[in-house]
Coordinates of C-alpha atoms in Angstrom, one line a residue:
M15 CA 22.1 72.4 75.2
A16 CA 21.6 76.1 74.4
D17 CA 17.9 75.7 75.0
L18 CA 18.4 74.2 78.5
K19 CA 15.9 75.9 80.8
F20 CA 16.0 76.1 84.6
D21 CA 12.3 76.4 85.5
G22 CA 9.6 74.5 87.3
A23 CA 10.3 72.2 90.3
W24 CA 13.7 70.7 90.8
T25 CA 14.6 68.5 93.8
A26 CA 17.9 68.9 95.8
L27 CA 18.1 65.2 96.5
V28 CA 19.0 63.7 99.9
T29 CA 21.8 61.1 99.8
P30 CA 20.4 58.0 101.5
F31 CA 22.7 56.1 103.8
N32 CA 22.5 52.7 105.4
E33 CA 22.8 52.4 109.2
D34 CA 26.5 51.6 108.9
G35 CA 27.1 54.9 107.0
S36 CA 27.5 53.3 103.5
L37 CA 25.5 54.6 100.5
D38 CA 22.0 53.2 100.1
L39 CA 22.0 52.9 96.3
D40 CA 18.7 50.9 96.2
G41 CA 17.1 53.7 98.2
F42 CA 18.7 56.3 96.0
Q43 CA 17.1 54.7 92.9
R44 CA 13.8 54.4 94.6
N45 CA 13.8 58.1 95.5
I46 CA 14.7 59.1 91.9
D47 CA 12.0 56.8 90.5
F48 CA 9.5 58.5 92.9
Q49 CA 10.7 62.0 91.7
V50 CA 10.3 61.1 88.1
A51 CA 6.9 59.5 88.6
Q52 CA 5.7 62.6 90.3
G53 CA 6.6 64.8 87.3
I54 CA 9.6 66.6 88.7
T55 CA 11.4 68.9 86.2
G56 CA 14.9 68.1 87.4
I57 CA 17.0 66.5 90.1
L58 CA 20.1 67.7 91.9
P59 CA 22.3 65.0 93.4
V60 CA 25.1 66.0 95.8
G61 CA 24.1 69.5 96.7
T62 CA 24.0 70.7 100.3
T63 CA 20.9 68.6 100.9
G64 CA 22.9 65.6 99.5
E65 CA 25.5 66.1 102.3
S66 CA 28.3 66.9 99.8
P67 CA 30.7 68.2 102.5
S68 CA 30.8 64.8 104.2
L69 CA 31.2 62.6 101.1
N70 CA 34.7 61.9 100.0
W71 CA 35.4 62.7 96.3
E72 CA 35.1 59.1 95.1
E73 CA 31.7 58.9 96.7
H74 CA 30.8 62.3 95.4
G75 CA 31.5 61.3 91.8
G76 CA 29.9 58.0 92.3
V77 CA 26.6 59.5 93.5
I78 CA 26.5 61.8 90.5
D79 CA 27.2 58.8 88.2
K80 CA 24.5 56.7 89.8
G81 CA 22.1 59.7 89.6
I82 CA 22.7 59.9 85.9
E83 CA 22.3 56.1 85.5
F84 CA 19.2 55.8 87.6
N85 CA 17.6 58.9 86.0
G86 CA 18.2 57.5 82.5
G87 CA 17.5 60.8 80.8
R88 CA 13.9 60.9 82.1
T89 CA 14.3 64.3 83.6
K90 CA 16.9 67.0 83.7
L91 CA 19.9 66.5 86.0
L92 CA 22.0 69.3 87.7
A93 CA 25.1 67.9 89.4
G94 CA 26.4 69.5 92.6
T95 CA 30.1 69.9 91.9
G96 CA 31.0 72.9 94.0
S97 CA 33.8 73.0 96.6
N98 CA 36.0 75.4 98.6
S99 CA 38.8 74.2 96.3
T100 CA 38.7 75.3 92.7
A101 CA 40.8 72.2 91.7
E102 CA 38.2 69.9 93.2
A103 CA 35.3 71.8 91.7
L104 CA 37.0 71.7 88.3
Q105 CA 37.7 68.0 88.4
S106 CA 34.2 67.2 89.6
S107 CA 32.5 69.5 87.0
K108 CA 34.6 67.9 84.2
H109 CA 33.6 64.4 85.4
A110 CA 29.9 65.3 85.6
H111 CA 29.8 67.1 82.3
E112 CA 31.6 64.3 80.4
N113 CA 29.3 61.6 82.0
G114 CA 26.0 63.2 81.0
A115 CA 24.9 65.8 83.5
D116 CA 22.9 68.6 81.9
A117 CA 24.6 71.2 84.0
V118 CA 26.6 71.7 87.2
L119 CA 25.8 73.7 90.4
L120 CA 28.7 75.5 91.9
V121 CA 28.2 76.9 95.4
D122 CA 30.3 79.9 96.4
C123 CA 33.5 78.8 98.1
Y124 CA 32.6 78.2 101.7
Y125 CA 35.0 79.0 104.6
N126 CA 37.9 80.4 102.4
G127 CA 36.1 83.8 102.2
P128 CA 37.1 85.0 98.7
S129 CA 35.8 88.3 97.4
S130 CA 33.2 88.4 94.7
L131 CA 36.0 89.3 92.2
E132 CA 38.0 86.3 93.3
L133 CA 35.0 84.0 93.2
R134 CA 34.3 85.1 89.6
K135 CA 37.9 85.0 88.3
E136 CA 39.5 82.2 90.3
Y137 CA 36.5 79.8 90.6
Y138 CA 33.6 80.2 88.2
E139 CA 35.7 81.4 85.2
A140 CA 38.3 78.8 86.0
V141 CA 35.8 76.0 85.7
L142 CA 34.0 77.5 82.7
D143 CA 37.3 78.0 80.8
A144 CA 38.6 74.4 81.6
V145 CA 35.3 72.6 80.7
P146 CA 34.1 73.8 77.3
G147 CA 30.4 73.5 76.8
V148 CA 29.5 73.1 80.5
H149 CA 26.4 74.8 81.9
V150 CA 27.2 76.4 85.3
V151 CA 24.6 77.5 87.8
P152 CA 26.1 79.7 90.5
Y153 CA 24.7 79.0 93.9
V154 CA 24.7 82.1 96.2
I155 CA 24.0 81.2 99.9
P156 CA 26.1 83.5 102.1
G157 CA 24.5 82.1 105.3
R158 CA 26.3 78.8 104.6
T159 CA 29.4 80.0 102.8
G160 CA 30.4 83.3 104.4
C161 CA 31.0 84.9 101.0
E162 CA 28.8 86.1 98.2
L163 CA 29.0 86.4 94.4
T164 CA 27.6 89.9 93.7
V165 CA 24.8 90.5 91.2
E166 CA 27.3 92.5 89.1
D167 CA 29.7 89.5 88.8
V168 CA 26.7 87.2 88.0
A169 CA 25.9 89.6 85.2
I170 CA 29.5 89.6 83.9
L171 CA 29.6 85.8 83.9
A172 CA 26.2 85.6 82.1
G173 CA 27.4 88.2 79.5
T174 CA 30.7 86.4 78.9
Y175 CA 29.8 82.7 78.9
E176 CA 26.9 81.1 77.0
G177 CA 26.9 78.4 79.7
V178 CA 25.7 80.8 82.5
H179 CA 22.1 81.7 82.2
A180 CA 20.7 80.9 85.6
V181 CA 21.4 81.4 89.3
K182 CA 20.2 79.6 92.4
E183 CA 19.3 82.3 94.9
A184 CA 19.4 81.5 98.6
T185 CA 20.2 84.9 100.0
G186 CA 16.6 85.7 101.1
D187 CA 17.3 89.2 99.8
L188 CA 14.4 90.2 97.5
D189 CA 16.0 93.5 96.6
R190 CA 19.1 91.7 95.4
M191 CA 16.9 89.4 93.3
R192 CA 15.2 92.4 91.7
K193 CA 18.6 93.9 90.9
T194 CA 19.5 90.6 89.3
R195 CA 16.5 90.8 87.0
E196 CA 17.2 94.4 86.2
I197 CA 20.9 93.9 85.4
C198 CA 20.8 90.4 83.9
G199 CA 17.7 90.9 81.7
P200 CA 14.4 89.2 81.1
E201 CA 15.9 85.9 79.7
F202 CA 18.1 85.2 82.6
Q203 CA 16.6 82.5 85.0
I204 CA 16.4 83.0 88.7
M205 CA 15.8 79.8 90.7
S206 CA 14.6 79.9 94.3
G207 CA 16.8 78.1 96.8
D208 CA 14.3 78.7 99.6
D209 CA 11.1 76.8 99.7
D210 CA 9.3 79.2 101.9
I211 CA 9.7 82.3 99.6
T212 CA 9.4 80.5 96.3
T213 CA 5.9 81.8 95.6
K214 CA 6.9 85.3 96.5
M215 CA 9.9 85.1 94.2
M216 CA 7.9 83.7 91.3
T217 CA 5.0 86.2 91.6
D218 CA 7.0 89.4 92.2
D219 CA 7.1 91.3 88.9
G220 CA 10.5 92.6 89.7
I221 CA 12.0 89.1 90.2
Q222 CA 10.0 86.7 88.1
A223 CA 11.8 83.6 89.4
S224 CA 11.2 80.7 87.0
G225 CA 11.1 77.9 89.6
V226 CA 12.6 76.3 92.7
I227 CA 15.4 73.9 93.6
S228 CA 13.5 72.5 96.5
V229 CA 14.3 70.5 99.7
A230 CA 10.7 69.8 100.7
S231 CA 10.1 68.1 97.3
N232 CA 12.1 65.2 98.4
A233 CA 8.9 64.2 100.3
V234 CA 6.3 66.0 98.2
P235 CA 7.5 66.4 94.6
G236 CA 4.1 66.2 93.1
A237 CA 2.7 69.1 95.1
V238 CA 5.7 71.3 94.5
V239 CA 5.4 70.6 90.7
Q240 CA 1.7 71.6 90.9
L241 CA 2.7 74.8 92.8
T242 CA 5.2 75.9 90.2
R243 CA 3.0 75.0 87.3
A244 CA 0.1 76.9 88.8
I245 CA 2.2 80.0 89.2
L246 CA 3.8 79.8 85.7
G247 CA 0.3 79.2 84.3
G248 CA -1.2 82.2 86.0
N249 CA -3.5 80.2 88.2
T250 CA -3.0 82.3 91.3
S251 CA -5.9 80.9 93.3
A252 CA -4.6 77.3 92.9
A253 CA -1.1 78.5 93.7
Q254 CA -2.2 80.3 96.9
K255 CA -4.1 77.2 98.1
L256 CA -1.1 75.0 97.5
Q257 CA 1.2 77.5 99.2
E258 CA -1.0 77.5 102.3
D259 CA -1.2 73.7 102.4
L260 CA 2.6 73.2 101.9
S261 CA 3.6 76.0 104.3
P262 CA 4.1 73.7 107.3
L263 CA 6.6 71.6 105.4
F264 CA 8.3 74.6 103.9
G265 CA 8.8 75.9 107.4
I266 CA 10.9 73.0 108.6
V267 CA 13.9 73.1 106.2
T268 CA 15.7 74.4 109.4
V269 CA 14.2 73.6 112.8
K270 CA 14.8 75.5 116.0
A271 CA 14.0 73.9 119.3
D272 CA 14.6 74.8 123.0
N273 CA 16.3 72.0 124.9
E274 CA 17.5 71.7 128.4
R275 CA 21.2 71.0 129.2
Q276 CA 22.5 69.5 132.5
L277 CA 25.7 71.3 133.4
P278 CA 28.6 69.8 135.3
N279 CA 27.8 71.8 138.4
G280 CA 24.4 70.3 138.6
S281 CA 22.5 73.3 137.3
T282 CA 20.4 73.4 134.1
A283 CA 20.3 75.7 131.2
T284 CA 17.9 76.1 128.2
V285 CA 19.7 76.2 124.9
T286 CA 18.1 76.9 121.5
D287 CA 19.4 74.2 119.1
K288 CA 19.3 75.0 115.3
F289 CA 18.9 71.8 113.3
R290 CA 19.9 72.6 109.7
N291 CA 19.2 71.0 106.4
P292 CA 19.3 68.1 105.6
L293 CA 18.6 66.8 109.1
A294 CA 14.9 67.9 109.1
I295 CA 14.0 66.5 105.7
K296 CA 15.8 63.2 106.5
T297 CA 13.9 63.0 109.8
L298 CA 10.7 63.6 107.9
M299 CA 11.4 61.0 105.3
N300 CA 12.5 58.4 107.9
G301 CA 9.3 59.1 109.8
L302 CA 7.2 58.6 106.7
G303 CA 9.0 55.4 105.7
M304 CA 11.0 56.8 102.7
S305 CA 14.6 56.1 101.9
A306 CA 16.9 58.5 103.8
G307 CA 18.7 56.8 106.7
P308 CA 21.0 58.7 109.0
C309 CA 23.0 61.8 108.3
R310 CA 26.8 61.7 108.1
Q311 CA 28.7 63.1 111.1
P312 CA 29.0 65.8 112.2
L313 CA 25.3 65.9 111.6
G314 CA 23.5 63.6 114.0
K315 CA 19.9 63.6 115.3
M316 CA 17.4 66.0 116.6
T317 CA 16.1 66.2 120.2
A318 CA 12.6 64.9 120.8
A319 CA 11.4 68.6 120.7
G320 CA 12.9 69.0 117.2
V321 CA 11.4 65.8 115.9
E322 CA 8.0 66.8 117.2
V323 CA 8.2 70.1 115.2
V324 CA 8.8 68.0 112.1
R325 CA 6.1 65.5 112.9
N326 CA 3.5 68.2 113.6
A327 CA 4.3 69.9 110.3
A328 CA 3.6 66.7 108.5
R329 CA 0.4 66.2 110.5
E330 CA -0.8 69.7 109.7
T331 CA 0.0 69.4 106.0
H332 CA -1.8 66.0 105.9
R333 CA -4.8 67.6 107.7
R334 CA -5.0 70.5 105.3
N335 CA -4.6 68.3 102.2
P336 CA -4.2 64.5 102.4
D337 CA -3.4 64.3 98.7
I338 CA 0.0 66.0 99.3
L339 CA 1.5 63.0 101.2
S340 CA -0.6 60.2 99.7
P341 CA 1.8 59.4 96.8
I342 CA 4.3 58.1 99.3
N343 CA 2.0 55.2 100.2
D344 CA 2.2 53.3 96.9
S345 CA 5.8 54.3 96.1
Y346 CA 7.2 53.2 99.4
G347 CA 4.7 50.6 100.5
V348 CA 3.6 52.4 103.6
N349 CA 0.6 54.0 105.2
V350 CA 1.4 57.7 105.9
E351 CA -1.5 58.2 108.2
D352 CA -0.6 55.2 110.4
R353 CA 3.0 56.3 110.5
L354 CA 2.1 59.8 111.6
A355 CA 0.1 58.3 114.5
D356 CA 2.8 55.8 115.6
D357 CA 4.8 57.3 118.5
S358 CA 7.4 54.5 118.4
I359 CA 8.5 55.5 114.9
W360 CA 9.1 59.2 115.8
N361 CA 10.6 58.5 119.3
G362 CA 13.3 56.5 117.6
L363 CA 14.5 59.4 115.5
S364 CA 15.8 61.6 118.3
Y365 CA 18.7 61.5 120.7

């Protein structure tokens, strides 16, 4: 697919689980149907948001296969196949490519700490050489991985392999993104990996990001589609309005909350807990009546203070623009307004 484009709104799908920890495949299909019905450009199963680190490799490949099956070619599919082991990433990428994924997303190797040179030669190039015809999207997120593929090595990959023509940028470094545009050229595609700076990335003339791989779009795919279309279509006023309406939800991909700890000596201390993706989006989806279920250990639950941050963000978005959350009603057979007002639902989502 030489003409494969990475633009518009893509969703980094959550992996829904049942209460016993097993995969909720009915919920997974329902979520994909919702995404497609809302006009999403593409879906990404088993990325960070899909809890890839806590799926075993049989489950990992199975979720990709079910994603391909449930999608049925209705939209583009980018399979998360990255690992901190090249052998695992290679096996998973080969499996996804041969089974119909349009492309694979390879996250920089977390924990191992390879240099950018090693990342390029011993990881990205190893997969590209072993899986002819595969399209690879490097995923640069040093805050998670502790290492970083440099812009120069991204450019070398793009200049060497036809299958590398996009990057998922989650560094938060706008100067790095401008450098990517300068070195990699006008045709190279930069996808935002951070909901809250997507508009900035897409409207900055030095970056010209083509779209977003979004977390928030698990719950509000239609609105994120409208946002990217407005920006790409030059409708800045519509884009600005949507950005403002969505900003509360964009701000809860990670949630910080101050919580009190009772210490063994009887004293108390205040600790700031940082609840990271996908806990917040799953909390939101569960609160709204969507298919999500629990997270896999070691992720667990938020405190009541953290849940209230998520709930208030949903309330504020609904207040600003009720149309953003309303598609959930018909797709999941719920009443969003009633659920936002029901304390018992949200109280049950915390420790």
